[in-house]
């Protein structure tokens, strides 16, 4: 069986008393740890069957969630002789209609990420067929069910969870008696897949999926969720009553199911959000602040107006006991939050800094802003970026990846045609006409074309340079890292390499910054931000012994996807209406990302709108807690290594 590797979660919940969870939840530090354990459990099932000379029948999933499980199974096969000779697999689903060899088909996926690396007999691998005529679909679905039954049913089912709460392609509304069938894909799910298909229009509307009943018939089920972007749906699946509106809730009725997740995906469970409701807590200032902000927001009352009764009536009497009375507690937490607000992101020179988020000295700091994609710097902290430059700090911006996945082909065509006409006009054709024609052809079947990717990267470089110059940098402060993990890994499989870490270390060593800003925005749909952050964490760890590192503070920002909660913020930079407009102009420099960038996620607003709304909302939340009213606020959390 799987075991929690986090002894308690969250750490400040000392004695759990009441659980809100209706499915056994197992939490790991990160997806790597969790995936390893899942792979081990699958190996156990296979080997147990082997020892009894029986076949193991596995239900498998696709998507980003199982990727690490599959790579772990491959390494168990390579390094620990795990054989798949007795294994039959049944995949959950396939898009319809879609050819097997389409790079987004689940046939292609399974072969690419598992089957071709192990010793499974290809005849034992079943995936619903996306390339059969509509008239054959019904009988194909029946045969699929029959085949599973004839092998004795599923010993094990692996599942991911979609943001709609779907399992397989059983979207909201699916009945618990459903079997393998053709279904319509939910719009949110289609939008989530849009980037993989190079635009929403290319995403199939339908899929063949095994049913809820088929899934529930498995003898053991593990459902996985990794990352903050899954946290909301995880809470619904785990804590809401069973209902068709979140099909994953059906799993609550299964006798042998585990919901395996990482810390980030567990972040919205009641025990994580409001641990005092789940048991006895270890109260420190951080948890007290979280509780006070929660209470203030729940009651719609400013912090300084909260009374003893408010605390008592909302399950926070224990907190009050520790703090003597509401008045004392309110003042303490009010001051704590007040001290996060500053107009001096690089520290205010010549002032007492004991209650300020940043040090006064050195008055002029060396700063690196790491930006995972070429526009995250201005989207997430454009106002602070402008301030740092204006306040005389030596600011560098480091674009970690080229961002070439997120440029439309039509933009590339515009540049190629410009180039062509300019070359004709000046009689200075550097690229041959055939080369240009080939590029145009490649636009039709764009995936994987290196030259096209290069052009896309150059388009984004130009935009990033323009925006950084607009923020006041000269070219010496602009660094393009083109981190190899992004160039090599493709959209799905992003794994940090030694080269990425070295590049990051080299830049840090060359600049010896006092302040580093990095994207701690872990909700980005393709994991790029996460890998970029891991590169920085690892570089910091390795450089820890260097003298200048003692003065180097790491600040995390978030932005386009989701902001920090108020109690997590250590530095809040208010922006005036004019500064917000200036920030918008900086974001506008990223023309290829305007209107409908290829990767908008499920949010249909443009990046500048999301960013402004977030910044305004943070200001509003501060206001509601009883602080001064600002137009907008950019928020940062200081990262301290343990
Ligand atoms: C995949 C499948 C889906 C995914 C779900 C989560 O075969 O049927 O239910 O498991 O959409 O997708 P990811 O893991 O990409 O977040």
XYZ file of C-alpha atoms and ligand atoms in Angstrom:
658
model
C 0.000 0.000 0.000
C 1.009 3.604 -0.444
C 2.082 5.609 2.534
C 2.098 9.338 3.142
C 5.611 10.643 3.074
C 4.547 13.851 4.760
C 4.079 12.820 8.367
C 1.467 15.461 8.909
C -0.098 17.821 6.463
C -0.261 20.665 7.076
C 2.538 20.728 9.621
C 0.713 23.107 11.955
C -2.226 20.726 12.410
C -1.118 18.912 15.576
C -4.009 16.557 16.317
C -6.501 16.056 13.538
C -9.988 15.690 15.033
C -12.400 16.119 12.200
C -11.811 15.033 8.617
C -13.707 16.614 5.759
C -12.311 14.106 3.304
C -14.491 11.409 1.805
C -11.691 9.619 -0.061
C -8.401 8.396 1.456
C -5.914 11.153 0.610
C -2.182 10.517 0.345
C 0.059 13.555 0.090
C 3.647 13.694 -1.139
C 6.092 16.539 -1.143
C 6.050 16.689 -4.947
C 4.905 14.857 -8.043
C 8.220 13.057 -8.373
C 7.943 11.414 -4.967
C 4.291 10.584 -5.505
C 4.832 9.160 -8.990
C 7.632 6.928 -7.730
C 5.351 5.387 -5.131
C 2.531 4.893 -7.610
C 4.908 3.183 -10.037
C 6.106 0.921 -7.203
C 2.519 -0.020 -6.391
C 1.863 -0.892 -10.050
C 5.065 -2.963 -10.131
C 3.906 -4.801 -7.005
C 0.613 -5.735 -8.666
C 2.391 -6.956 -11.802
C 4.914 -8.998 -9.829
C 2.299 -10.475 -7.546
C 0.395 -11.682 -10.600
C 3.612 -12.967 -12.145
C 4.360 -15.042 -9.075
C 0.924 -16.627 -9.485
C 1.429 -17.060 -13.230
C -1.517 -14.791 -13.970
C -2.032 -11.787 -16.210
C -2.193 -8.307 -14.691
C -4.895 -6.133 -16.252
C -4.192 -2.414 -15.906
C -6.350 0.570 -16.799
C -4.109 3.441 -17.901
C -4.493 7.186 -18.367
C -2.832 9.810 -20.530
C -2.308 13.547 -19.998
C 0.390 15.275 -18.008
C -0.375 13.589 -14.666
C 0.890 10.055 -15.407
C 4.054 11.118 -17.277
C 6.372 10.692 -14.304
C 4.693 7.428 -13.299
C 5.446 6.071 -16.762
C 9.046 7.228 -16.758
C 9.439 5.591 -13.342
C 7.971 2.322 -14.677
C 10.438 2.499 -17.555
C 13.340 2.844 -15.159
C 12.024 -0.056 -13.034
C 11.982 -2.086 -16.238
C 15.520 -1.030 -17.168
C 17.152 -1.113 -13.777
C 15.174 -3.580 -11.714
C 14.111 -6.098 -14.339
C 10.419 -5.338 -14.050
C 8.832 -7.263 -16.910
C 5.515 -6.430 -18.557
C 5.192 -9.734 -20.397
C 2.129 -10.754 -18.356
C 0.497 -7.316 -18.588
C -2.628 -6.274 -20.488
C -3.438 -2.572 -20.620
C -6.678 -0.739 -21.365
C -6.507 2.968 -21.890
C -9.283 5.197 -20.690
C -9.945 7.100 -23.842
C -9.093 8.440 -27.289
C -10.164 11.538 -29.192
C -12.690 10.972 -31.970
C -12.133 11.218 -34.819
C -8.348 11.081 -34.775
C -5.712 8.989 -36.509
C -3.438 6.802 -34.370
C -0.340 8.520 -35.654
C -1.545 12.041 -34.888
C 0.964 13.480 -32.383
C -1.884 14.324 -29.994
C -3.578 10.940 -30.183
C -3.459 8.840 -27.050
C -2.136 5.970 -29.205
C 0.864 8.105 -30.033
C 1.207 9.243 -26.429
C 1.210 5.742 -24.929
C 3.729 4.497 -27.412
C 5.961 7.518 -26.948
C 5.914 7.634 -23.150
C 5.578 3.961 -22.202
C 5.001 1.074 -24.567
C 8.028 1.387 -26.833
C 10.358 1.483 -23.838
C 9.160 -1.710 -22.122
C 8.746 -5.380 -23.009
C 4.959 -5.387 -23.258
C 3.410 -7.325 -26.137
C 1.817 -4.635 -28.371
C -1.119 -7.000 -28.957
C -1.913 -6.758 -25.249
C -2.295 -2.989 -25.289
C -5.825 -1.724 -25.909
C -6.820 1.871 -26.592
C -10.246 2.940 -27.895
C -9.993 3.522 -31.634
C -10.385 7.073 -32.830
C -10.059 6.226 -36.506
C -13.078 3.984 -37.156
C -16.273 4.964 -38.981
C -19.063 6.304 -36.807
C -21.217 3.296 -37.690
C -18.673 0.978 -36.024
C -18.277 2.949 -32.810
C -21.062 1.232 -30.834
C -19.862 -2.289 -31.535
C -16.282 -1.229 -30.878
C -17.291 0.079 -27.439
C -19.118 -3.144 -26.605
C -16.113 -5.208 -27.682
C -13.869 -3.046 -25.501
C -15.981 -3.822 -22.439
C -16.165 -7.518 -23.369
C -12.427 -7.748 -23.765
C -11.852 -6.318 -20.281
C -14.353 -8.802 -18.832
C -12.859 -11.756 -20.683
C -9.505 -11.072 -19.033
C -11.082 -11.091 -15.581
C -11.690 -7.340 -15.208
C -9.314 -4.514 -14.293
C -6.928 -5.256 -11.440
C -5.958 -1.632 -11.252
C -7.027 1.711 -12.695
C -4.805 4.802 -12.891
C -6.601 8.140 -13.220
C -5.885 11.832 -13.593
C -8.479 14.472 -12.863
C -9.491 17.188 -15.309
C -10.312 20.695 -14.196
C -13.970 19.915 -14.802
C -13.669 16.993 -12.397
C -13.802 14.498 -15.237
C -12.284 11.038 -15.029
C -11.489 9.590 -18.416
C -13.639 11.771 -20.630
C -16.610 11.342 -18.316
C -17.464 14.996 -18.145
C -19.855 16.686 -15.686
C -23.299 15.159 -16.095
C -22.002 11.628 -16.690
C -24.085 8.995 -14.991
C -22.524 6.419 -12.694
C -23.910 3.584 -14.819
C -22.104 4.685 -17.988
C -19.974 2.213 -19.948
C -17.546 2.704 -22.849
C -19.122 5.118 -25.328
C -18.747 8.129 -27.603
C -18.999 11.420 -25.693
C -18.920 15.135 -26.296
C -15.896 16.821 -24.687
C -16.561 19.673 -22.261
C -15.544 23.121 -23.485
C -13.146 23.742 -20.588
C -11.411 20.468 -21.388
C -11.187 21.426 -25.053
C -9.668 24.765 -24.117
C -7.142 23.021 -21.878
C -6.139 20.889 -24.869
C -6.034 23.827 -27.296
C -2.320 24.448 -26.933
C -1.469 20.834 -27.735
C -3.542 20.974 -30.892
C -2.163 24.336 -31.986
C -5.458 26.135 -31.383
C -8.949 25.415 -30.129
C -10.364 24.893 -33.626
C -8.220 21.805 -34.066
C -9.339 20.080 -30.858
C -11.805 17.258 -31.608
C -15.271 17.739 -30.141
C -15.726 14.113 -29.239
C -13.947 11.182 -27.686
C -14.466 7.532 -26.924
C -14.124 6.938 -23.220
C -14.635 4.039 -20.846
C -17.557 4.768 -18.539
C -17.812 5.576 -14.855
C -19.062 2.042 -14.244
C -16.112 0.560 -16.111
C -13.715 2.600 -13.954
C -15.539 1.713 -10.736
C -15.316 -1.986 -11.593
C -11.530 -1.922 -11.142
C -10.341 -3.721 -8.008
C -8.014 -0.893 -7.046
C -7.917 2.735 -8.173
C -5.318 5.452 -7.799
C -6.269 8.936 -8.886
C -3.474 11.532 -9.059
C -3.324 15.314 -9.032
C -0.195 17.446 -9.159
C 0.080 21.204 -8.894
C -1.776 24.192 -7.603
C -3.988 24.448 -10.691
C -5.688 21.224 -9.600
C -6.229 22.318 -5.980
C -9.807 23.602 -6.409
C -11.129 20.560 -8.216
C -9.289 18.250 -5.819
C -11.137 19.805 -2.920
C -14.469 19.353 -4.695
C -13.728 15.750 -5.589
C -12.558 14.897 -2.086
C -14.886 16.937 0.121
C -18.147 17.443 -1.829
C -20.905 14.854 -1.701
C -21.158 12.428 -4.625
C -22.776 13.995 -7.675
C -22.697 13.925 -11.454
C -21.528 17.539 -11.616
C -18.059 16.395 -10.453
C -17.713 12.840 -11.789
C -14.559 12.207 -9.718
C -16.790 12.241 -6.610
C -18.138 8.835 -7.694
C -14.816 7.423 -6.555
C -15.868 8.111 -2.957
C -18.032 4.996 -3.279
C -15.155 2.733 -4.293
C -13.847 0.378 -1.585
C -10.172 0.529 -2.607
C -9.239 3.956 -3.897
C -6.467 6.431 -3.015
C -6.253 10.047 -4.055
C -2.521 10.712 -4.419
C -1.447 14.341 -4.671
C 1.397 16.721 -3.998
C 1.456 19.543 -1.470
C 0.313 22.101 -4.054
C -2.728 20.105 -5.167
C -3.671 19.559 -1.506
C -3.494 23.282 -0.788
C -7.256 23.934 -0.850
C -8.356 21.010 1.308
C -10.087 22.222 4.463
C -7.253 20.943 6.629
C -4.784 23.058 4.632
C -6.869 26.220 4.217
C -8.450 26.359 7.647
C -6.592 23.803 9.781
C -8.295 25.045 12.962
C -11.513 23.476 11.669
C -9.804 20.113 11.349
C -8.163 19.798 14.759
C -5.797 21.237 17.343
C -3.232 23.579 15.852
C 0.244 24.734 16.670
C -0.358 28.486 16.605
C 2.502 30.647 15.380
C 2.381 34.128 13.859
C 1.961 32.803 10.326
C -1.025 30.667 11.202
C -2.528 33.409 13.382
C -2.258 35.837 10.489
C -3.918 33.330 8.164
C -6.776 32.881 10.631
C -7.253 36.604 11.239
C -7.317 37.376 7.516
C -9.739 34.472 6.967
C -12.080 35.714 9.704
C -11.937 39.297 8.527
C -12.741 38.241 4.949
C -15.459 35.842 6.041
C -17.248 38.480 8.091
C -16.494 41.350 5.706
C -15.087 43.321 8.648
C -11.822 45.219 8.919
C -9.234 43.471 11.118
C -9.332 46.148 13.802
C -13.084 45.698 14.158
C -13.025 41.971 14.944
C -14.348 41.173 18.422
C -13.833 38.374 20.937
C -17.279 37.057 19.980
C -16.308 36.934 16.301
C -13.341 34.713 17.138
C -15.316 32.502 19.522
C -18.251 32.059 17.202
C -16.060 30.963 14.315
C -14.065 28.234 15.963
C -11.061 30.429 16.793
C -11.323 30.560 20.576
C -8.077 28.584 20.829
C -6.288 31.341 18.938
C -7.762 33.887 21.289
C -6.548 31.962 24.339
C -2.998 32.254 23.050
C -3.356 35.944 22.275
C -5.204 37.098 25.415
C -7.889 39.064 23.615
C -9.098 40.155 20.208
C -7.807 43.698 20.568
C -4.197 42.592 21.153
C -4.344 40.042 18.377
C -5.938 42.454 15.909
C -3.293 45.121 16.501
C -0.457 42.634 16.190
C -1.700 41.223 12.892
C -2.674 44.634 11.553
C 0.866 45.889 12.123
C 2.370 42.799 10.605
C 0.391 43.313 7.403
C 0.909 47.082 7.411
C 4.662 46.479 7.399
C 4.439 44.530 4.156
C 3.383 47.683 2.268
C 6.210 49.780 0.825
C 6.878 51.980 -2.180
C 10.547 50.952 -2.043
C 10.973 47.441 -3.443
C 14.769 47.742 -3.268
C 14.676 49.131 0.307
C 14.329 52.760 1.393
C 17.731 54.435 1.820
C 18.566 56.352 4.991
C 15.671 55.049 7.061
C 15.198 52.603 9.878
C 14.482 49.345 8.084
C 13.663 47.184 11.087
C 9.991 47.037 10.108
C 10.410 47.163 6.357
C 10.344 44.195 4.003
C 13.696 45.097 2.369
C 17.040 46.317 3.742
C 18.010 49.958 3.423
C 21.588 49.043 2.552
C 23.185 48.899 0.128
C 21.177 51.820 -1.137
C 21.817 50.813 -4.732
C 21.271 47.105 -5.130
C 22.124 44.717 -7.923
C 18.893 43.001 -8.920
C 18.066 40.100 -11.212
C 14.497 39.591 -12.347
C 14.125 36.060 -13.672
C 11.298 35.752 -16.164
C 10.331 32.180 -17.193
C 8.658 33.301 -20.413
C 9.659 36.536 -22.129
C 6.681 38.465 -20.767
C 6.311 37.257 -17.175
C 8.540 40.047 -15.873
C 6.230 42.821 -16.986
C 2.978 40.920 -16.566
C 3.720 39.908 -13.019
C 5.885 42.687 -11.685
C 6.005 45.415 -14.321
C 5.227 48.152 -11.791
C 7.940 47.004 -9.407
C 10.384 46.595 -12.308
C 9.785 50.238 -13.315
C 10.208 51.407 -9.706
C 13.450 49.497 -9.173
C 14.971 51.144 -12.233
C 13.652 54.595 -11.293
C 15.025 54.236 -7.766
C 18.503 53.747 -9.185
C 19.147 50.042 -8.707
C 21.249 48.061 -11.173
C 18.500 45.916 -12.649
C 19.054 42.896 -14.878
C 16.328 40.842 -16.438
C 16.966 37.233 -17.407
C 14.550 35.603 -19.841
C 14.818 31.976 -18.918
C 13.138 30.340 -21.904
C 12.654 31.454 -25.468
C 8.857 31.104 -25.226
C 8.798 29.881 -28.822
C 5.855 27.524 -28.231
C 3.482 30.418 -27.847
C 3.701 32.208 -31.202
C 1.051 31.809 -33.866
C 2.146 30.679 -37.313
C 0.395 33.678 -38.821
C 2.793 35.945 -36.907
C 5.737 34.054 -38.322
C 4.337 34.422 -41.822
C 4.077 38.171 -41.286
C 7.787 38.336 -40.396
C 8.875 36.060 -43.242
C 6.967 38.160 -45.726
C 8.390 41.334 -44.278
C 11.864 39.858 -44.593
C 11.197 38.758 -48.144
C 9.915 42.144 -49.251
C 12.621 44.024 -47.403
C 15.286 41.835 -49.013
C 13.770 42.416 -52.460
C 13.538 46.095 -51.790
C 17.168 46.408 -50.734
C 18.507 43.702 -53.082
C 20.133 42.011 -50.119
C 18.682 38.548 -50.009
C 20.553 36.669 -47.276
C 18.221 33.681 -47.170
C 17.608 32.000 -50.538
C 14.146 31.974 -52.102
C 13.968 28.190 -51.629
C 14.746 28.600 -47.982
C 11.922 31.104 -47.635
C 9.518 28.850 -49.555
C 10.479 25.929 -47.290
C 9.763 28.003 -44.236
C 6.362 28.909 -45.596
C 5.639 25.240 -46.274
C 6.747 24.346 -42.777
C 4.136 26.732 -41.428
C 1.474 24.328 -42.640
C 2.947 21.399 -40.719
C 4.732 23.436 -38.129
C 5.434 21.005 -35.329
C 9.067 20.334 -34.648
C 10.496 22.524 -37.405
C 13.680 23.913 -35.898
C 13.983 26.994 -38.097
C 10.392 27.973 -37.457
C 10.944 27.621 -33.756
C 13.994 29.829 -34.047
C 11.973 32.525 -35.814
C 9.322 32.283 -33.105
C 12.014 32.675 -30.466
C 13.417 35.720 -32.276
C 9.987 37.327 -32.435
C 9.662 36.964 -28.686
C 13.195 38.207 -28.107
C 12.455 41.389 -29.990
C 9.327 41.975 -27.946
C 11.058 41.272 -24.639
C 13.911 43.628 -25.520
C 11.426 46.330 -26.429
C 9.562 45.913 -23.124
C 12.732 45.844 -21.010
C 14.041 48.973 -22.736
C 10.687 50.597 -22.107
C 11.169 49.814 -18.407
C 14.469 51.680 -18.544
C 17.079 48.957 -19.073
C 19.944 49.250 -21.487
C 20.955 46.191 -23.468
C 23.665 45.199 -20.982
C 20.947 44.427 -18.478
C 18.982 42.134 -20.800
C 19.925 38.440 -20.762
C 18.455 35.649 -22.875
C 19.108 32.254 -21.353
C 17.261 29.953 -23.801
C 17.236 27.218 -21.178
C 17.790 23.847 -22.861
C 15.023 21.958 -20.998
C 12.462 24.082 -22.821
C 14.107 23.796 -26.224
C 14.523 20.025 -26.007
C 11.597 18.853 -23.939
C 8.580 19.624 -26.106
C 5.417 20.909 -24.550
C 4.649 17.935 -22.351
C 7.877 16.628 -20.986
C 9.847 19.311 -19.245
C 12.709 18.046 -17.168
C 15.405 20.217 -15.657
C 18.919 19.430 -16.910
C 22.374 20.082 -15.490
C 22.980 22.618 -18.272
C 19.964 24.654 -17.107
C 21.321 24.770 -13.571
C 24.792 25.749 -14.768
C 23.406 28.574 -16.912
C 21.495 29.906 -13.915
C 24.518 29.637 -11.632
C 26.750 31.396 -14.147
C 24.437 34.372 -14.377
C 24.116 34.623 -10.602
C 27.904 34.414 -10.195
C 28.495 37.061 -12.840
C 26.097 39.593 -11.293
C 26.259 38.689 -7.589
C 22.813 40.179 -6.965
C 21.449 41.476 -3.667
C 17.932 40.740 -4.790
C 16.581 38.053 -7.043
C 12.982 38.041 -8.222
C 11.631 34.764 -9.551
C 8.274 33.424 -10.671
C 6.782 31.382 -7.863
C 3.683 30.995 -9.977
C 3.233 27.276 -9.923
C -0.089 27.136 -11.693
C 1.229 27.555 -15.202
C -0.347 24.866 -17.380
C 2.816 23.451 -18.917
C 5.034 23.413 -15.875
C 7.615 25.800 -17.359
C 7.493 28.137 -14.366
C 8.004 25.238 -11.995
C 11.094 23.985 -13.838
C 12.516 27.514 -14.073
C 12.027 27.978 -10.348
C 13.639 24.635 -9.582
C 16.697 25.739 -11.576
C 16.955 28.830 -9.364
C 16.417 26.874 -6.133
C 19.110 24.401 -7.127
C 21.517 27.186 -8.160
C 20.977 28.893 -4.787
C 21.625 25.657 -2.954
C 24.853 25.048 -4.807
C 26.099 28.621 -4.435
C 25.179 28.769 -0.793
C 28.818 28.810 0.367
C 29.735 31.938 -1.655
C 30.215 35.085 0.384
C 27.943 37.366 -1.639
C 25.098 34.879 -1.229
C 24.741 35.917 2.402
C 23.365 39.227 1.144
C 21.247 37.766 -1.611
C 17.495 37.680 -0.963
C 15.088 35.715 -3.090
C 11.644 37.197 -3.734
C 8.893 35.239 -5.437
C 6.255 36.898 -7.545
C 3.027 35.623 -9.019
C 0.827 37.262 -11.511
C -1.098 36.238 -14.528
C -2.478 32.992 -13.145
C -2.998 33.507 -9.459
C -1.806 35.841 -6.727
C -0.537 35.039 -3.249
C -3.036 34.961 -0.447
C -2.806 38.105 1.687
C -1.284 36.293 4.659
C 1.483 34.884 2.431
C 2.623 38.299 1.216
C 5.858 39.715 2.651
C 6.168 42.739 0.389
C 3.284 44.650 -1.201
C 4.173 47.357 -3.727
C 1.306 49.800 -4.331
C 0.941 51.164 -7.870
C -0.611 54.482 -8.766
C -3.116 54.686 -11.648
C -0.357 56.088 -13.864
C 2.063 53.334 -12.979
C -0.576 50.759 -13.791
C -1.009 52.351 -17.226
C 2.734 52.320 -17.779
C 2.844 48.682 -16.821
C 0.097 48.016 -19.362
C 2.197 49.683 -22.064
C 5.114 47.414 -21.186
C 2.875 44.351 -21.515
C 1.616 45.635 -24.881
C 5.152 45.348 -26.237
C 4.500 41.610 -26.348
C 2.426 41.826 -29.479
C 2.511 38.129 -30.310
C 0.783 37.428 -26.996
C -2.019 39.893 -27.551
C -5.617 39.028 -28.420
C -5.609 35.249 -28.247
C -2.206 33.802 -27.432
C -1.948 30.087 -28.191
C -1.783 29.287 -24.455
C -4.429 31.267 -22.657
C -5.390 28.335 -20.416
C -9.047 28.445 -19.461
C -8.993 32.175 -18.878
C -10.230 34.119 -21.893
C -8.994 37.540 -20.760
C -5.825 38.978 -22.240
C -2.702 38.901 -20.074
C -2.763 42.630 -19.294
C -6.375 42.381 -18.168
C -5.701 39.420 -15.918
C -2.702 41.118 -14.451
C -4.495 44.412 -13.795
C -7.488 42.678 -12.294
C -5.230 40.705 -10.005
C -3.274 43.742 -8.902
C -6.475 45.711 -8.335
C -7.962 42.824 -6.449
C -4.958 42.578 -4.116
C -5.349 46.308 -3.386
C -9.051 45.765 -2.739
C -8.358 42.906 -0.345
C -5.912 45.059 1.639
C -8.517 47.805 1.681
C -11.200 45.457 2.983
C -8.918 44.385 5.803
C -8.758 48.026 6.830
C -5.636 49.379 5.102
C -5.294 52.442 2.871
C -6.961 52.363 -0.520
C -4.527 51.923 -3.418
C -5.220 51.602 -7.141
C -3.331 48.319 -7.410
C -0.718 46.253 -5.580
C 1.975 43.852 -6.761
C 2.744 41.188 -4.189
C 5.901 39.260 -3.281
C 6.843 36.514 -0.899
C 10.356 36.192 0.449
C 11.769 32.712 0.040
C 14.038 31.588 2.831
C 15.936 28.335 2.478
C 15.610 26.028 5.453
C -6.562 10.951 -19.835
C -7.878 11.302 -19.329
C -8.161 12.560 -18.568
C -6.980 13.138 -17.816
C -7.364 14.470 -17.177
C -6.178 15.154 -16.510
O -6.545 9.670 -20.416
O -8.767 10.564 -19.555
O -9.212 12.297 -17.683
O -6.547 12.246 -16.850
O -7.865 15.331 -18.150
O -5.290 15.565 -17.472
P -3.816 16.086 -17.073
O -3.187 14.925 -16.392
O -3.154 16.393 -18.365
O -3.998 17.248 -16.182
